[in-house]
PDB file of C-alpha atoms in Angstrom:
ATOM      1  CA  MET A   1      -0.006   0.086  -0.198  1.00 74.00           C
ATOM      2  CA  GLY A   2       3.043   2.252   0.698  1.00 75.00           C
ATOM      3  CA  GLU A   3       3.476   3.464  -3.113  1.00 78.00           C
ATOM      4  CA  PRO A   4      -0.127   4.045  -3.801  1.00 77.00           C
ATOM      5  CA  LEU A   5      -0.551   6.351  -0.854  1.00 77.00           C
ATOM      6  CA  ALA A   6       2.431   8.160  -1.294  1.00 77.00           C
ATOM      7  CA  GLU A   7       1.260   9.232  -4.853  1.00 76.00           C
ATOM      8  CA  VAL A   8      -1.879  10.445  -3.295  1.00 74.00           C
ATOM      9  CA  ILE A   9      -0.620  11.986  -0.038  1.00 73.00           C
ATOM     10  CA  GLY A  10       2.764  12.694  -0.776  1.00 75.00           C
ATOM     11  CA  THR A  11       6.024  12.449   0.944  1.00 74.00           C
ATOM     12  CA  GLY A  12       5.651  15.834   2.952  1.00 74.00           C
ATOM     13  CA  ASP A  13       5.313  16.660   6.460  1.00 74.00           C
ATOM     14  CA  GLY A  14       3.222  14.258   8.413  1.00 75.00           C
ATOM     15  CA  ALA A  15       2.757  11.937   5.460  1.00 79.00           C
ATOM     16  CA  ASP A  16       4.214   8.958   7.071  1.00 81.00           C
ATOM     17  CA  VAL A  17       2.065   9.386  10.176  1.00 81.00           C
ATOM     18  CA  ARG A  18      -1.082   9.964   8.046  1.00 80.00           C
ATOM     19  CA  ALA A  19      -0.131   6.528   5.810  1.00 83.00           C
ATOM     20  CA  ALA A  20       0.290   4.764   8.955  1.00 84.00           C
ATOM     21  CA  MET A  21      -3.344   6.099  10.153  1.00 84.00           C
ATOM     22  CA  ILE A  22      -4.870   5.108   6.783  1.00 85.00           C
ATOM     23  CA  ARG A  23      -3.107   1.549   7.083  1.00 86.00           C
ATOM     24  CA  SER A  24      -4.496   1.053  10.678  1.00 88.00           C
ATOM     25  CA  VAL A  25      -8.256   1.736   9.745  1.00 88.00           C
ATOM     26  CA  LEU A  26      -8.131  -0.263   6.731  1.00 87.00           C
ATOM     27  CA  PHE A  27      -6.546  -3.257   8.534  1.00 88.00           C
ATOM     28  CA  GLY A  28      -8.629  -2.844  11.577  1.00 88.00           C
ATOM     29  CA  VAL A  29     -11.923  -2.851   9.507  1.00 88.00           C
ATOM     30  CA  ILE A  30     -10.727  -6.246   7.682  1.00 88.00           C
ATOM     31  CA  MET A  31     -10.008  -7.612  11.335  1.00 87.00           C
ATOM     32  CA  GLU A  32     -13.177  -6.530  12.923  1.00 85.00           C
ATOM     33  CA  ARG A  33     -15.487  -7.325   9.672  1.00 83.00           C
ATOM     34  CA  TYR A  34     -13.965 -10.626   8.382  1.00 81.00           C
ATOM     35  CA  VAL A  35     -11.349 -12.176  10.653  1.00 82.00           C
ATOM     36  CA  PHE A  36     -13.033 -11.611  14.357  1.00 81.00           C
ATOM     37  CA  ALA A  37     -16.370 -10.749  12.805  1.00 81.00           C
ATOM     38  CA  HIS A  38     -17.397  -8.662  15.597  1.00 82.00           C
ATOM     39  CA  GLU A  39     -20.815  -6.953  15.683  1.00 81.00           C
ATOM     40  CA  PRO A  40     -21.978  -4.552  14.528  1.00 81.00           C
ATOM     41  CA  ALA A  41     -19.079  -4.409  11.961  1.00 81.00           C
ATOM     42  CA  ALA A  42     -19.664  -7.969  10.628  1.00 82.00           C
ATOM     43  CA  SER A  43     -23.260  -7.246   9.830  1.00 83.00           C
ATOM     44  CA  VAL A  44     -23.155  -3.747   8.259  1.00 82.00           C
ATOM     45  CA  PRO A  45     -24.109  -3.768   4.683  1.00 86.00           C
ATOM     46  CA  THR A  46     -21.414  -2.664   2.346  1.00 84.00           C
ATOM     47  CA  ALA A  47     -23.733   0.195   0.945  1.00 83.00           C
ATOM     48  CA  GLU A  48     -23.969   1.441   4.585  1.00 83.00           C
ATOM     49  CA  LEU A  49     -20.241   0.763   5.623  1.00 84.00           C
ATOM     50  CA  ALA A  50     -18.808   2.482   2.610  1.00 85.00           C
ATOM     51  CA  PRO A  51     -19.839   6.173   3.237  1.00 84.00           C
ATOM     52  CA  ALA A  52     -18.942   6.038   6.692  1.00 83.00           C
ATOM     53  CA  LEU A  53     -15.532   4.606   6.027  1.00 85.00           C
ATOM     54  CA  THR A  54     -14.891   7.300   3.472  1.00 83.00           C
ATOM     55  CA  ASP A  55     -15.630  10.150   6.258  1.00 80.00           C
ATOM     56  CA  VAL A  56     -12.882   8.434   8.341  1.00 81.00           C
ATOM     57  CA  LEU A  57     -10.301   7.922   5.492  1.00 80.00           C
ATOM     58  CA  ALA A  58     -10.935  11.444   4.370  1.00 79.00           C
ATOM     59  CA  THR A  59      -9.862  12.618   7.526  1.00 75.00           C
ATOM     60  CA  ALA A  60      -6.669  10.295   7.507  1.00 72.00           C
ATOM     61  CA  PHE A  61      -5.812  11.693   4.155  1.00 73.00           C
ATOM     62  CA  GLY A  62      -5.997  15.197   5.528  1.00 65.00           C
ATOM     63  CA  GLY A  63      -8.459  16.459   2.797  1.00 54.00           C
ATOM     64  CA  ALA A  64      -5.849  16.397   0.176  1.00 45.00           C
ATOM     65  CA  LEU A  65      -7.312  13.537  -1.857  1.00 45.00           C
ATOM     66  CA  ALA A  66      -6.609  13.018  -5.465  1.00 40.00           C
ATOM     67  CA  PRO A  67      -9.211  12.663  -8.097  1.00 40.00           C
ATOM     68  CA  ALA A  68     -10.674   9.406  -7.577  1.00 40.00           C
ATOM     69  CA  ALA A  69     -10.224   6.881 -10.351  1.00 41.00           C
ATOM     70  CA  PRO A  70     -13.470   5.667 -12.223  1.00 40.00           C
ATOM     71  CA  HIS A  71     -15.157   3.183  -9.961  1.00 40.00           C
ATOM     72  CA  ARG A  72     -15.008  -0.729 -10.858  1.00 43.00           C
ATOM     73  CA  PRO A  73     -17.575  -2.774  -9.085  1.00 43.00           C
ATOM     74  CA  ASP A  74     -16.219  -5.609  -7.103  1.00 45.00           C
ATOM     75  CA  PRO A  75     -18.278  -8.662  -7.224  1.00 42.00           C
ATOM     76  CA  ASP A  76     -17.168  -9.502  -3.624  1.00 43.00           C
ATOM     77  CA  ALA A  77     -18.707  -6.084  -2.554  1.00 43.00           C
ATOM     78  CA  ALA A  78     -21.751  -6.870  -4.596  1.00 41.00           C
ATOM     79  CA  ARG A  79     -22.375  -9.986  -2.620  1.00 40.00           C
ATOM     80  CA  ASP A  80     -21.657  -8.019   0.535  1.00 42.00           C
ATOM     81  CA  ARG A  81     -24.559  -5.765   0.034  1.00 41.00           C
ATOM     82  CA  ALA A  82     -26.934  -8.650  -0.893  1.00 39.00           C
ATOM     83  CA  ASP A  83     -25.798 -10.903   2.506  1.00 40.00           C
ATOM     84  CA  SER A  84     -26.265  -8.162   4.689  1.00 40.00           C
ATOM     85  CA  GLY A  85     -25.594 -10.659   7.510  1.00 37.00           C
ATOM     86  CA  VAL A  86     -26.832 -10.305  11.228  1.00 33.00           C
ATOM     87  CA  GLU A  87     -27.607  -6.781  12.653  1.00 38.00           C
ATOM     88  CA  GLN A  88     -28.621  -6.174  16.132  1.00 37.00           C
ATOM     89  CA  ALA A  89     -32.304  -5.328  15.843  1.00 35.00           C
ATOM     90  CA  GLY A  90     -32.416  -1.399  17.035  1.00 37.00           C
ATOM     91  CA  GLN A  91     -28.744  -0.731  17.055  1.00 38.00           C
ATOM     92  CA  ASP A  92     -28.019   0.261  13.656  1.00 42.00           C
ATOM     93  CA  GLY A  93     -27.095   3.627  14.592  1.00 41.00           C
ATOM     94  CA  PRO A  94     -27.526   6.948  12.983  1.00 41.00           C
ATOM     95  CA  PRO A  95     -28.024   6.965   9.205  1.00 42.00           C
ATOM     96  CA  PRO A  96     -25.004   7.209   7.011  1.00 45.00           C
ATOM     97  CA  GLY A  97     -23.845  10.301   5.470  1.00 47.00           C
ATOM     98  CA  PRO A  98     -24.167  11.673   1.649  1.00 49.00           C
ATOM     99  CA  MET A  99     -22.783   8.935  -0.748  1.00 50.00           C
ATOM    100  CA  PRO A 100     -20.315  10.070  -3.333  1.00 51.00           C
ATOM    101  CA  ALA A 101     -21.571  10.327  -6.855  1.00 51.00           C
ATOM    102  CA  ALA A 102     -20.602   8.037  -9.316  1.00 49.00           C
ATOM    103  CA  ALA A 103     -18.463   9.132 -12.215  1.00 49.00           C
ATOM    104  CA  PRO A 104     -20.372  10.535 -14.953  1.00 51.00           C
ATOM    105  CA  PRO A 105     -20.590   8.258 -18.056  1.00 49.00           C
ATOM    106  CA  GLU A 106     -17.872   8.066 -20.320  1.00 49.00           C
ATOM    107  CA  PRO A 107     -18.265   9.076 -24.080  1.00 48.00           C
ATOM    108  CA  GLY A 108     -19.628   6.140 -25.948  1.00 50.00           C
ATOM    109  CA  GLY A 109     -21.091   4.472 -22.761  1.00 57.00           C
ATOM    110  CA  THR A 110     -18.166   2.404 -21.274  1.00 70.00           C
ATOM    111  CA  SER A 111     -18.846  -0.679 -19.226  1.00 76.00           C
ATOM    112  CA  ALA A 112     -17.118   0.900 -16.596  1.00 78.00           C
ATOM    113  CA  SER A 113     -19.300   3.827 -16.406  1.00 80.00           C
ATOM    114  CA  LEU A 114     -22.323   1.689 -17.041  1.00 82.00           C
ATOM    115  CA  PHE A 115     -21.506  -0.832 -14.166  1.00 83.00           C
ATOM    116  CA  ALA A 116     -20.599   2.302 -12.090  1.00 84.00           C
ATOM    117  CA  LEU A 117     -24.040   3.907 -12.476  1.00 85.00           C
ATOM    118  CA  LEU A 118     -25.746   0.299 -11.876  1.00 86.00           C
ATOM    119  CA  ASP A 119     -23.763   0.005  -8.354  1.00 85.00           C
ATOM    120  CA  GLU A 120     -24.497   3.602  -7.459  1.00 85.00           C
ATOM    121  CA  CYS A 121     -28.280   3.256  -8.088  1.00 85.00           C
ATOM    122  CA  ALA A 122     -28.317  -0.205  -6.255  1.00 85.00           C
ATOM    123  CA  ALA A 123     -26.394   1.413  -3.313  1.00 84.00           C
ATOM    124  CA  ARG A 124     -28.758   4.381  -2.807  1.00 83.00           C
ATOM    125  CA  HIS A 125     -31.797   2.353  -3.200  1.00 84.00           C
ATOM    126  CA  GLN A 126     -30.369   0.154  -0.338  1.00 82.00           C
ATOM    127  CA  LEU A 127     -29.636   2.987   1.871  1.00 82.00           C
ATOM    128  CA  ALA A 128     -33.354   3.981   1.361  1.00 82.00           C
ATOM    129  CA  VAL A 129     -34.650   0.835   2.390  1.00 82.00           C
ATOM    130  CA  GLY A 130     -32.294   0.658   5.461  1.00 82.00           C
ATOM    131  CA  ARG A 131     -33.538   4.089   6.603  1.00 83.00           C
ATOM    132  CA  ALA A 132     -37.390   3.078   6.324  1.00 81.00           C
ATOM    133  CA  VAL A 133     -36.539  -0.071   8.154  1.00 85.00           C
ATOM    134  CA  ARG A 134     -34.746   1.318  11.186  1.00 84.00           C
ATOM    135  CA  ALA A 135     -37.437   3.854  11.459  1.00 85.00           C
ATOM    136  CA  HIS A 136     -39.617   0.779  12.381  1.00 86.00           C
ATOM    137  CA  GLY A 137     -37.315  -0.414  14.976  1.00 85.00           C
ATOM    138  CA  ILE A 138     -35.806  -3.384  13.192  1.00 85.00           C
ATOM    139  CA  SER A 139     -32.808  -4.362  11.212  1.00 85.00           C
ATOM    140  CA  ARG A 140     -32.457  -4.996   7.581  1.00 84.00           C
ATOM    141  CA  PRO A 141     -31.696  -8.795   7.934  1.00 86.00           C
ATOM    142  CA  ALA A 142     -34.693  -8.964  10.254  1.00 88.00           C
ATOM    143  CA  TYR A 143     -36.913  -7.223   7.781  1.00 89.00           C
ATOM    144  CA  ASP A 144     -35.617  -9.362   5.018  1.00 89.00           C
ATOM    145  CA  VAL A 145     -36.914 -12.593   6.988  1.00 91.00           C
ATOM    146  CA  LEU A 146     -40.228 -10.942   7.291  1.00 92.00           C
ATOM    147  CA  ALA A 147     -40.684  -9.929   3.729  1.00 91.00           C
ATOM    148  CA  THR A 148     -39.599 -13.409   2.881  1.00 91.00           C
ATOM    149  CA  LEU A 149     -42.396 -15.155   4.975  1.00 93.00           C
ATOM    150  CA  ARG A 150     -44.742 -12.482   3.691  1.00 92.00           C
ATOM    151  CA  GLU A 151     -44.056 -13.189  -0.116  1.00 91.00           C
ATOM    152  CA  ALA A 152     -44.695 -17.158   0.624  1.00 88.00           C
ATOM    153  CA  GLY A 153     -48.286 -16.299   0.965  1.00 91.00           C
ATOM    154  CA  ALA A 154     -50.903 -17.190   3.536  1.00 89.00           C
ATOM    155  CA  PRO A 155     -50.396 -18.891   6.071  1.00 91.00           C
ATOM    156  CA  TYR A 156     -46.905 -16.963   5.600  1.00 92.00           C
ATOM    157  CA  ARG A 157     -44.936 -20.254   6.906  1.00 91.00           C
ATOM    158  CA  MET A 158     -41.693 -21.736   5.719  1.00 89.00           C
ATOM    159  CA  THR A 159     -39.136 -23.906   7.062  1.00 89.00           C
ATOM    160  CA  MET A 160     -35.821 -22.612   7.977  1.00 84.00           C
ATOM    161  CA  GLY A 161     -34.316 -24.250   4.692  1.00 85.00           C
ATOM    162  CA  GLU A 162     -36.828 -22.878   2.433  1.00 87.00           C
ATOM    163  CA  ALA A 163     -36.585 -19.199   4.129  1.00 87.00           C
ATOM    164  CA  ALA A 164     -32.640 -19.391   3.611  1.00 85.00           C
ATOM    165  CA  ALA A 165     -33.184 -20.543  -0.131  1.00 85.00           C
ATOM    166  CA  ALA A 166     -35.644 -17.822  -0.904  1.00 83.00           C
ATOM    167  CA  GLY A 167     -34.444 -15.028   0.832  1.00 76.00           C
ATOM    168  CA  PRO A 168     -31.095 -12.881   1.154  1.00 79.00           C
ATOM    169  CA  VAL A 169     -30.313 -13.888   4.652  1.00 76.00           C
ATOM    170  CA  ARG A 170     -28.089 -16.824   4.761  1.00 72.00           C
ATOM    171  CA  ALA A 171     -28.713 -19.861   6.981  1.00 64.00           C
ATOM    172  CA  GLY A 172     -26.288 -18.792  10.001  1.00 65.00           C
ATOM    173  CA  GLY A 173     -27.754 -15.218  10.010  1.00 79.00           C
ATOM    174  CA  LEU A 174     -31.065 -16.501   9.633  1.00 83.00           C
ATOM    175  CA  THR A 175     -31.003 -18.580  12.753  1.00 83.00           C
ATOM    176  CA  GLN A 176     -29.909 -15.409  14.985  1.00 84.00           C
ATOM    177  CA  GLN A 177     -32.582 -13.312  13.136  1.00 86.00           C
ATOM    178  CA  ALA A 178     -35.279 -15.850  13.931  1.00 88.00           C
ATOM    179  CA  ASP A 179     -34.414 -15.982  17.607  1.00 88.00           C
ATOM    180  CA  ARG A 180     -34.621 -12.126  17.956  1.00 88.00           C
ATOM    181  CA  LEU A 181     -37.789 -11.894  15.904  1.00 91.00           C
ATOM    182  CA  ALA A 182     -39.560 -14.787  18.044  1.00 92.00           C
ATOM    183  CA  GLU A 183     -38.604 -12.832  21.200  1.00 91.00           C
ATOM    184  CA  ALA A 184     -40.073  -9.587  19.828  1.00 91.00           C
ATOM    185  CA  GLY A 185     -43.406 -11.537  18.792  1.00 94.00           C
ATOM    186  CA  LEU A 186     -43.034 -11.034  15.157  1.00 94.00           C
ATOM    187  CA  ILE A 187     -42.802 -14.503  14.370  1.00 93.00           C
ATOM    188  CA  ARG A 188     -43.368 -18.132  15.643  1.00 92.00           C
ATOM    189  CA  ARG A 189     -40.710 -21.053  15.533  1.00 88.00           C
ATOM    190  CA  GLU A 190     -42.471 -24.415  15.374  1.00 87.00           C
ATOM    191  CA  ARG A 191     -40.817 -27.713  15.232  1.00 84.00           C
ATOM    192  CA  ASP A 192     -42.500 -30.557  12.889  1.00 79.00           C
ATOM    193  CA  THR A 193     -44.102 -33.146  15.084  1.00 78.00           C
ATOM    194  CA  ASP A 194     -42.886 -35.849  12.936  1.00 79.00           C
ATOM    195  CA  ASP A 195     -39.346 -34.686  12.411  1.00 78.00           C
ATOM    196  CA  ARG A 196     -38.063 -32.614  15.223  1.00 72.00           C
ATOM    197  CA  ARG A 197     -35.025 -31.520  13.126  1.00 79.00           C
ATOM    198  CA  ILE A 198     -37.479 -29.381  10.884  1.00 84.00           C
ATOM    199  CA  VAL A 199     -38.252 -25.939  12.179  1.00 85.00           C
ATOM    200  CA  ARG A 200     -40.852 -23.734  10.660  1.00 89.00           C
ATOM    201  CA  LEU A 201     -40.881 -20.115  10.733  1.00 92.00           C
ATOM    202  CA  SER A 202     -44.621 -18.187  10.590  1.00 92.00           C
ATOM    203  CA  LEU A 203     -45.719 -14.496  10.747  1.00 94.00           C
ATOM    204  CA  THR A 204     -47.738 -13.553  13.682  1.00 94.00           C
ATOM    205  CA  ALA A 205     -50.202 -10.964  13.077  1.00 95.00           C
ATOM    206  CA  GLU A 206     -48.163  -8.130  14.602  1.00 94.00           C
ATOM    207  CA  GLY A 207     -45.420  -9.237  12.093  1.00 93.00           C
ATOM    208  CA  LEU A 208     -47.513  -9.441   9.398  1.00 94.00           C
ATOM    209  CA  ALA A 209     -48.749  -5.686  10.097  1.00 94.00           C
ATOM    210  CA  LEU A 210     -45.246  -4.527  10.730  1.00 93.00           C
ATOM    211  CA  THR A 211     -44.013  -5.915   7.178  1.00 92.00           C
ATOM    212  CA  ASP A 212     -46.992  -4.469   5.374  1.00 93.00           C
ATOM    213  CA  ARG A 213     -46.180  -0.743   7.040  1.00 92.00           C
ATOM    214  CA  VAL A 214     -42.531  -1.047   5.899  1.00 91.00           C
ATOM    215  CA  ALA A 215     -43.739  -2.360   2.424  1.00 90.00           C
ATOM    216  CA  ALA A 216     -45.654   0.551   2.100  1.00 91.00           C
ATOM    217  CA  VAL A 217     -43.216   2.973   2.835  1.00 89.00           C
ATOM    218  CA  ARG A 218     -40.777   1.116   0.426  1.00 86.00           C
ATOM    219  CA  ALA A 219     -43.392   1.423  -2.428  1.00 88.00           C
ATOM    220  CA  ASP A 220     -43.466   5.398  -1.646  1.00 88.00           C
ATOM    221  CA  GLN A 221     -39.822   5.628  -1.523  1.00 85.00           C
ATOM    222  CA  GLU A 222     -39.449   3.738  -4.719  1.00 86.00           C
ATOM    223  CA  GLN A 223     -41.814   5.912  -6.484  1.00 87.00           C
ATOM    224  CA  GLU A 224     -39.904   8.866  -5.451  1.00 87.00           C
ATOM    225  CA  LEU A 225     -36.526   7.217  -6.616  1.00 84.00           C
ATOM    226  CA  LEU A 226     -38.154   6.999  -9.971  1.00 87.00           C
ATOM    227  CA  ALA A 227     -39.992  10.312 -10.230  1.00 87.00           C
ATOM    228  CA  GLY A 228     -37.685  11.429 -12.912  1.00 87.00           C
ATOM    229  CA  LEU A 229     -38.538   9.070 -15.178  1.00 86.00           C
ATOM    230  CA  GLY A 230     -41.695   8.807 -17.172  1.00 89.00           C
ATOM    231  CA  PRO A 231     -43.704   5.791 -17.881  1.00 88.00           C
ATOM    232  CA  ALA A 232     -42.315   5.096 -21.134  1.00 89.00           C
ATOM    233  CA  GLU A 233     -38.770   5.729 -19.716  1.00 90.00           C
ATOM    234  CA  ARG A 234     -39.586   3.203 -16.893  1.00 88.00           C
ATOM    235  CA  ARG A 235     -40.665   0.315 -19.125  1.00 88.00           C
ATOM    236  CA  ARG A 236     -37.616   0.970 -21.336  1.00 89.00           C
ATOM    237  CA  LEU A 237     -35.372   0.723 -18.406  1.00 89.00           C
ATOM    238  CA  THR A 238     -36.987  -2.338 -17.144  1.00 89.00           C
ATOM    239  CA  ALA A 239     -36.835  -3.879 -20.479  1.00 89.00           C
ATOM    240  CA  LEU A 240     -32.867  -2.906 -20.887  1.00 89.00           C
ATOM    241  CA  LEU A 241     -32.172  -4.123 -17.120  1.00 88.00           C
ATOM    242  CA  GLY A 242     -33.756  -7.369 -17.835  1.00 88.00           C
ATOM    243  CA  ALA A 243     -31.946  -7.898 -20.951  1.00 88.00           C
ATOM    244  CA  LEU A 244     -28.669  -7.225 -18.937  1.00 87.00           C
ATOM    245  CA  ALA A 245     -29.788  -9.501 -16.182  1.00 86.00           C
ATOM    246  CA  GLN A 246     -30.291 -12.309 -18.785  1.00 86.00           C
ATOM    247  CA  THR A 247     -26.809 -11.833 -19.947  1.00 86.00           C
ATOM    248  CA  LEU A 248     -25.231 -11.818 -16.506  1.00 83.00           C
ATOM    249  CA  ARG A 249     -27.184 -14.976 -15.494  1.00 81.00           C
ATOM    250  CA  ALA A 250     -26.154 -16.852 -18.816  1.00 82.00           C
ATOM    251  CA  GLY A 251     -22.452 -16.050 -18.072  1.00 73.00           C
ATOM    252  CA  GLU A 252     -22.776 -17.310 -14.218  1.00 70.00           C
ATOM    253  CA  GLY A 253     -23.988 -20.386 -15.819  1.00 62.00           C
ATOM    254  CA  GLU A 254     -21.074 -20.972 -18.347  1.00 57.00           C
ATOM    255  CA  GLN A 255     -18.529 -20.424 -15.608  1.00 54.00           C
TER     256      GLN A 255
END
């Protein structure tokens, strides 16, 4: 990391100290988030961690940041956003600050600029969802579990395995979220009478009502996010993104 840091912050007075601070922050995040998996660092979605970490690093850089290179989305970072892990309900902390804007599209619409804009749009949407969920006193992973059960339809019941396969919360995180939701009275955990190894989750009346309230807020937010697009533009964008998604899924299958 030494040479890239020197290119950005130079070699003047205090540069060594600031470089050491930057390395300490980055390695500290790696240890807390991935090695020791301490909460809440292990569970904060990348889309929420990035702007907070940016503020810290901007201070460490001393405000003398060089122009950023065009952002190239990292598949691992995308998976981090999709798998938001386990968050302590009601302990998410204050909403993150403003996100840096993606680089404007380059002439000719390069793939880098396209995916940078897609990445920014997805991150901003995730931030909006996170704020809506926190306002109702639960974490994003907890809401994901509730929404997965809601989407299953009446009687809003699934086995743990079915919920893990259908939703964004993986099996390990699902167990902890289910415990917390059951304690809050938002779901019930029921063991199969014939096979005690099978555990089913089902929404309570309170859980269903809360899920629907959050879903209504999300729907309003999404309409606001799309307010700048007319009906024809929305249909065109949906068709283009659908075609892109098909291409990406086909590429995954070949790999």
